[in-house]
Short mmCIF file of C-alpha atoms and ligand atoms in Angstrom, two decimals:
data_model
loop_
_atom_site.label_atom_id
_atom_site.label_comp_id
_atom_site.label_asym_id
_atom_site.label_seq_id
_atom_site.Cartn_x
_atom_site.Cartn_y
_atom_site.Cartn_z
CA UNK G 35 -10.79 -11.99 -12.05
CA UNK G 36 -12.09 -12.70 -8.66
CA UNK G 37 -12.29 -9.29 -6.46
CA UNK G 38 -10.28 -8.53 -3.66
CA UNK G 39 -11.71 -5.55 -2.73
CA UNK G 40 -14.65 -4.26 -4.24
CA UNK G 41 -15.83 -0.35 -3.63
CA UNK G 42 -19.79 0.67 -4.88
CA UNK G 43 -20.70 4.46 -4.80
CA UNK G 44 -18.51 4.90 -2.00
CA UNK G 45 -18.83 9.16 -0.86
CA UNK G 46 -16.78 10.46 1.51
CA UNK G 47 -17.52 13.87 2.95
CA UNK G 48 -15.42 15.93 6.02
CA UNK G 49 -16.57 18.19 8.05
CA UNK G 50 -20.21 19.36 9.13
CA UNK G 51 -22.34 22.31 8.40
CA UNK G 52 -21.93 24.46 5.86
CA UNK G 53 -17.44 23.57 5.80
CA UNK G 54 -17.71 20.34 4.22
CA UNK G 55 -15.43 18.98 1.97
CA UNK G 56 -16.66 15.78 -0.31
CA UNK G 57 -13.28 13.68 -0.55
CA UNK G 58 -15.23 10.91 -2.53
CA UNK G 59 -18.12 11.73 -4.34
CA UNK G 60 -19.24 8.41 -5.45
CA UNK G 61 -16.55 6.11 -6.47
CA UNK G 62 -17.52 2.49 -7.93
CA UNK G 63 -13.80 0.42 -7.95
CA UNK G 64 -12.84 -3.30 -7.76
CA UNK G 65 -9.19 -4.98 -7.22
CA UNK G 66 -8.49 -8.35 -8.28
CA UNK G 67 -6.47 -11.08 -6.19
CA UNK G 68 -3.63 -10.50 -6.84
CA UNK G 69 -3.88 -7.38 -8.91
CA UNK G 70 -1.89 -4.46 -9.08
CA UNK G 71 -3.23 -1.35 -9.32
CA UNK G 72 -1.82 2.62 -9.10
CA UNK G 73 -3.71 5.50 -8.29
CA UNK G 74 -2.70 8.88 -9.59
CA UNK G 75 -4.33 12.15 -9.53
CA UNK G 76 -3.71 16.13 -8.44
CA UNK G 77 -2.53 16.68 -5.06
CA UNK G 78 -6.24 16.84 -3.02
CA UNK G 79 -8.22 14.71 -5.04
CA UNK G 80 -9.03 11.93 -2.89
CA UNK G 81 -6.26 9.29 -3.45
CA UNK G 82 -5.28 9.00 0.06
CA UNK G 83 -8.97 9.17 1.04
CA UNK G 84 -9.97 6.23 -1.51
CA UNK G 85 -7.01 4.44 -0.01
CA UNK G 86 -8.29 4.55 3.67
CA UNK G 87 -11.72 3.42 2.81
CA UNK G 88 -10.52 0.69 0.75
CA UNK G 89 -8.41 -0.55 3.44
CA UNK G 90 -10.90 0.22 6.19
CA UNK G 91 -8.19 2.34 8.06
CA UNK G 92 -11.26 5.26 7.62
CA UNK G 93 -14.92 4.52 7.18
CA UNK G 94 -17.44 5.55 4.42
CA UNK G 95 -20.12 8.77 5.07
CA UNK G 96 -22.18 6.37 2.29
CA UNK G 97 -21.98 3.17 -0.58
CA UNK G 98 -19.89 0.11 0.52
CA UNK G 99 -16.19 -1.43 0.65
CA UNK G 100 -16.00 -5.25 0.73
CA UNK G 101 -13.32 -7.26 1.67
CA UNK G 102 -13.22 -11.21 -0.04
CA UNK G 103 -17.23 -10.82 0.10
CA UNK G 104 -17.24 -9.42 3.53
CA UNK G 105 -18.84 -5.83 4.11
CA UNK G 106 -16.00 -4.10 6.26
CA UNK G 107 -18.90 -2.17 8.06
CA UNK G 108 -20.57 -5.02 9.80
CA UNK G 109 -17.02 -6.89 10.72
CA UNK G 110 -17.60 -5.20 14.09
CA UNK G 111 -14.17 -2.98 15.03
CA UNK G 112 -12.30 -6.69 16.33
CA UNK G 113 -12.67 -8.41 13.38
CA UNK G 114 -12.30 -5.45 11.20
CA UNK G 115 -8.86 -4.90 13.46
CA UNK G 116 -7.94 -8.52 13.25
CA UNK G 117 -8.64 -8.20 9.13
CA UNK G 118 -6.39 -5.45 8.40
CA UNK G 119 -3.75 -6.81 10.87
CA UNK G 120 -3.44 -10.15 9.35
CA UNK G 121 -4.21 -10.40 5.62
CA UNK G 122 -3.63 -6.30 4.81
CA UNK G 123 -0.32 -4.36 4.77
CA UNK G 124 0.32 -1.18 5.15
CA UNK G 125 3.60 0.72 3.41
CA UNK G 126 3.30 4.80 3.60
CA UNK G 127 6.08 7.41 2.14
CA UNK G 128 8.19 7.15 5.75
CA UNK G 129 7.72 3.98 8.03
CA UNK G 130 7.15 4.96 11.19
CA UNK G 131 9.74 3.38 13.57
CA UNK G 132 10.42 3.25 17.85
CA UNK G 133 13.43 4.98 17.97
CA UNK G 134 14.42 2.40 21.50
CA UNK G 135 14.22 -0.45 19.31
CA UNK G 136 16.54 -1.89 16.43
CA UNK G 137 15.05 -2.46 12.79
CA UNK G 138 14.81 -6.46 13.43
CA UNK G 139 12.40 -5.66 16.35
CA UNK G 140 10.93 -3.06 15.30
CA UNK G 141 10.09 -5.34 11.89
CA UNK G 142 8.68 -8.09 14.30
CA UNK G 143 6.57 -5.80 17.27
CA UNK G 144 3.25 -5.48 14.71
CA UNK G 145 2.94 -9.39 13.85
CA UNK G 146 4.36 -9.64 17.90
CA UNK G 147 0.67 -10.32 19.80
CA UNK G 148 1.59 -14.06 20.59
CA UNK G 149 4.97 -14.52 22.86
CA UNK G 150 4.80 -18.00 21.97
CA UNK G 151 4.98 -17.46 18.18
CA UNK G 152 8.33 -15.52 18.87
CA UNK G 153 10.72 -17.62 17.24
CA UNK G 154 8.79 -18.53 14.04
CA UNK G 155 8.25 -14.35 14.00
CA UNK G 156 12.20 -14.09 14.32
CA UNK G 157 12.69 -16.44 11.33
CA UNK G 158 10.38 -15.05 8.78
CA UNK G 159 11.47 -11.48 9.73
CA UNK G 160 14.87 -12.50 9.12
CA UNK G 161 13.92 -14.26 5.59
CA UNK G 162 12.21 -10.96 4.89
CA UNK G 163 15.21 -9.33 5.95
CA UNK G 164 17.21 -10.95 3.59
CA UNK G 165 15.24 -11.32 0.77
CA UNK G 166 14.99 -7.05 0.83
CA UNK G 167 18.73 -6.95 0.88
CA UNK G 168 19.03 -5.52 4.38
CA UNK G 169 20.15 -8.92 6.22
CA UNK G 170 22.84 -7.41 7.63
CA UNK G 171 20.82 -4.44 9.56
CA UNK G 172 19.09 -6.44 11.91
CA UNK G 173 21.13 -5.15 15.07
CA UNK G 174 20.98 -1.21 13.62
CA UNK G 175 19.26 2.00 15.04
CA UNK G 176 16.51 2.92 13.02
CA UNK G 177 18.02 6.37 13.04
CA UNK G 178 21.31 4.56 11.53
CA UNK G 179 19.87 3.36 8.00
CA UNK G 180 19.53 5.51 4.44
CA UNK G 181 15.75 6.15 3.85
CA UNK G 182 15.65 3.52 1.09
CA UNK G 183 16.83 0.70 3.85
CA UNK G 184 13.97 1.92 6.25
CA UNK G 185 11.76 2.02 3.29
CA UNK G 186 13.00 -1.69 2.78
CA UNK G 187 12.42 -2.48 6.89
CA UNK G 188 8.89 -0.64 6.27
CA UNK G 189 7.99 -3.73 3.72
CA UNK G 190 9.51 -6.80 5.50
CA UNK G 191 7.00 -5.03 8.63
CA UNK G 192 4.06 -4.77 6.10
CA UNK G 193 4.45 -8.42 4.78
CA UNK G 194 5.12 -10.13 8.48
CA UNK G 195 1.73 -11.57 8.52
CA UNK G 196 1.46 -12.78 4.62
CA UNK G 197 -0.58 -10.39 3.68
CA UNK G 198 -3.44 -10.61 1.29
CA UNK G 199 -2.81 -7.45 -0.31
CA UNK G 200 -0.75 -4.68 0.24
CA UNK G 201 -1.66 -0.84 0.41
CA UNK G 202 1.34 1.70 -0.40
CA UNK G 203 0.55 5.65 -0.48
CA UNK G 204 3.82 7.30 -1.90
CA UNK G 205 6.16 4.44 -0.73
CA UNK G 206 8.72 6.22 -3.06
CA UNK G 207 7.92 9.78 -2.36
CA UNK G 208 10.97 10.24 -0.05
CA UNK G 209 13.58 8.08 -1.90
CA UNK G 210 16.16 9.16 -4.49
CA UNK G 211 15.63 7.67 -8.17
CA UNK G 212 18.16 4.83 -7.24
CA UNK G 213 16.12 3.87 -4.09
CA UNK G 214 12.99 4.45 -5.55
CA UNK G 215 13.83 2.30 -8.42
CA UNK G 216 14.99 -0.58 -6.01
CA UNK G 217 11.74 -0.41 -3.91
CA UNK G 218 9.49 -0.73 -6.84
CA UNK G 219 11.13 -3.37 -8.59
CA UNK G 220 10.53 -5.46 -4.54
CA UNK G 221 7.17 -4.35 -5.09
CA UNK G 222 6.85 -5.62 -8.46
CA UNK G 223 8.37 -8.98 -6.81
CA UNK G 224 6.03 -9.16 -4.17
CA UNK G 225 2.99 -9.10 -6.35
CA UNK G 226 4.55 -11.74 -8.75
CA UNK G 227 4.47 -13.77 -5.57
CA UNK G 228 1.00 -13.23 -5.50
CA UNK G 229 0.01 -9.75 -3.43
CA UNK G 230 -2.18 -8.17 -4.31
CA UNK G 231 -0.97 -4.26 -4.20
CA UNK G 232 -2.90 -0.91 -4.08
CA UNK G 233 -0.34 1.80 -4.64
CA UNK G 234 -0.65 5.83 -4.69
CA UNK G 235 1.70 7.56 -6.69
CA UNK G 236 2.64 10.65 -8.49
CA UNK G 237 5.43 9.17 -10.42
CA UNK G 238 4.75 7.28 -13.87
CA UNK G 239 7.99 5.19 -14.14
CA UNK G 240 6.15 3.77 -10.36
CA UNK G 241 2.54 3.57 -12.04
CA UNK G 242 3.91 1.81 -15.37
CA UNK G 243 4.80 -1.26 -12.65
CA UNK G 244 0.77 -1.87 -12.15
CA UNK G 245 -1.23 -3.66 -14.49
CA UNK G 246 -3.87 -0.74 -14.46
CA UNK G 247 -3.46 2.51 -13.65
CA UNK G 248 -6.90 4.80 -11.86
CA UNK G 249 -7.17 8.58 -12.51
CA UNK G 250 -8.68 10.48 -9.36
CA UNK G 251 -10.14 14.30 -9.78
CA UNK G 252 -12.61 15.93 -7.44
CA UNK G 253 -13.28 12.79 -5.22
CA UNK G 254 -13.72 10.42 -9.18
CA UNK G 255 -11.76 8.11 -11.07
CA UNK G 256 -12.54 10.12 -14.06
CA UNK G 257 -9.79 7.51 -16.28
CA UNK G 258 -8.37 4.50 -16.10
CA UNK G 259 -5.43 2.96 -18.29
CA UNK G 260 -5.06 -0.94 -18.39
CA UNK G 261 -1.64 -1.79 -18.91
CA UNK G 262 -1.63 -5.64 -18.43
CA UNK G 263 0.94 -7.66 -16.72
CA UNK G 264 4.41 -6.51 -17.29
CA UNK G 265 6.77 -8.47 -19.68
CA UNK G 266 10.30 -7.93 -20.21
CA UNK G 267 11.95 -4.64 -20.84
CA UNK G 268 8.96 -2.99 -21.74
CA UNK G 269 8.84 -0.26 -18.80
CA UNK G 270 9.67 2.20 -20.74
CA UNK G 271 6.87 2.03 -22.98
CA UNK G 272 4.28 1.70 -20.42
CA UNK G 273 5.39 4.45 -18.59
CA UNK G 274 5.48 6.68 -21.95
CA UNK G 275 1.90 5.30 -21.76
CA UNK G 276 1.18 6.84 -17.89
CA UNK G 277 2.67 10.21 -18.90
CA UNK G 278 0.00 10.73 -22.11
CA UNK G 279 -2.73 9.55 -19.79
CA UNK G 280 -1.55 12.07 -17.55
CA UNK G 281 -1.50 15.06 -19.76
CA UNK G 282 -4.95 13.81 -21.19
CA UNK G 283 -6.26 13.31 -18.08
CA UNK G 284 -4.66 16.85 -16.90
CA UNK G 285 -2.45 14.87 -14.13
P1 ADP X 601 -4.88 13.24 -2.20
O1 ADP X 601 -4.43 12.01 -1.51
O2 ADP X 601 -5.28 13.02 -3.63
O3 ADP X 601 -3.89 14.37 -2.09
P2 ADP X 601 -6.80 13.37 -0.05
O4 ADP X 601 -7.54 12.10 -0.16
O5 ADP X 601 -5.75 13.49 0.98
O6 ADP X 601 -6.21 13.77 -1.50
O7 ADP X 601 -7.83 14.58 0.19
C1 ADP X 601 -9.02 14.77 -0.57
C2 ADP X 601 -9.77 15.97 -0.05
O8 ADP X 601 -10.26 15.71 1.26
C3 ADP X 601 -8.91 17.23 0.08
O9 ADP X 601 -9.71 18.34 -0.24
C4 ADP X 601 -8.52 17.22 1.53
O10 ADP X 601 -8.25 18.52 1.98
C5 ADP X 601 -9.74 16.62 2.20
N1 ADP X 601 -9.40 15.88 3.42
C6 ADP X 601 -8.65 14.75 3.51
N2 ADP X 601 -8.55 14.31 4.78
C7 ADP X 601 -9.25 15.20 5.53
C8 ADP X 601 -9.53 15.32 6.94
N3 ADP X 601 -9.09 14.42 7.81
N4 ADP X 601 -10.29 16.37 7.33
C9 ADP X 601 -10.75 17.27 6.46
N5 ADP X 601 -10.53 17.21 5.13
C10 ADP X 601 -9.80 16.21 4.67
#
């Protein structure tokens, strides 16, 4: 499979002197096109970190990240702004929304940098809209939606642009089981349509949705569990699958 993103001996380290904390302590990873991947692992062991540094959001203290070929530190900070605004998404556990704007603008403002683009923007944020089941919302306060329909807003902002690939720490980590479940099975949706998708999770029914499934501890993927493309009513297996990695692992 053709890499997406590919990560070599990336390290990681905050702080300076003698309070540092290594975050990554040499990580080697690599996501397909079009690949879905999880990433679970003990609260403090560097998934959020990897995340960043695979999506550029954060640099490296050492190794590389590569983007389609291109090493994110020597895109310069334009082009390395311009590459995570128009082929990456971004989907974290709570979108943050302007409260003085409603849900259809607040969807469009990201992808909004040309005026003149403004009505093909309006269009595809109103397919979006509709194709995430929240059509009707377009003229609502953010502050007047259930988390699951911001969650849903939070996505139809993410893909504006077509992404290339789609980074997701906890996207479910705020929702009830019924939203939750509803979110991932869009997510699952979106990467049949050919997104890639990076996703952080501590929840197996989310991780049995990828096609492989990375085990962080201490800054390392120290496991990984391939689960292959998902067929049809098999979810329950795979995530029976996640949950005895995780107790292996010591998730
Ligand atoms: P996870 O996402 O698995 O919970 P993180 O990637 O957030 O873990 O954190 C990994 C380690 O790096 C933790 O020890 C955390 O405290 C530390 N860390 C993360 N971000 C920072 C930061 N901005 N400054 C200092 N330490 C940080």
């Amino acid at each position: 499979m053709e890499a997406i993103i590919t990560g070599k001996n990336i390290v990681k380290t905050f702080g300076r002197g003698g309070e540092q904390t290594k975050a990554l302590a040499g990580v080697d990873v690599e996501i397909g096109k079009g690949e879905f991947v999880a990433v679970m692992g003990p609260s403090g062991s560097g998934k959020s970190t990897l995340l960043f540094a695979l999506s550029g959001m954060d640099g490296v203290t050492s190794g590389s990240v590569t983007f389609c070929g291109a090493a994110l530190s020597e895109l310069g900070e334009k082009k390395l702004a311009d590459t995570r605004r128009t082929r990456m998404g971004f989907i974290f556990q709570q979108p943050t929304m302007l409260k003085n704007l409603n849900l259809l603008d607040n969807i469009i403002l990201p992808a909004a940098q040309d005026r003149k683009k403004r009505d093909g923007l309006m269009k595809k944020a109103k397919d979006l809209m509709e194709k995430t089941g929240i059509a009707g919302l377009a003229a609502r306060d953010t502050t007047e939606v259930s988390g699951g329909q911001l969650q849903r807003a939070g996505i139809c902002r993410a893909l504006m642009n077509s992404p290339e690939i789609l980074f997701a720490d906890e996207p479910t980590g705020a929702l009830n089981s019924k939203s939750a479940e509803e979110i991932m099975r869009l997510l699952a949706e979106i990467n049949r349509d050919g997104t890639a998708i990076l996703l952080v999770t501590h929840d197996a029914k989310v991780a049995a949705r990828a096609d492989r499934v990375l085990f962080t501890k201490d800054g390392a993927i120290v496991s990984e569990l391939p689960l292959g493309r998902p067929g049809g009513g098999d979810m329950e297996a795979r995530g029976e699958k996640v949950l005895a990695q995780m107790a292996a692992v010591g998730v």
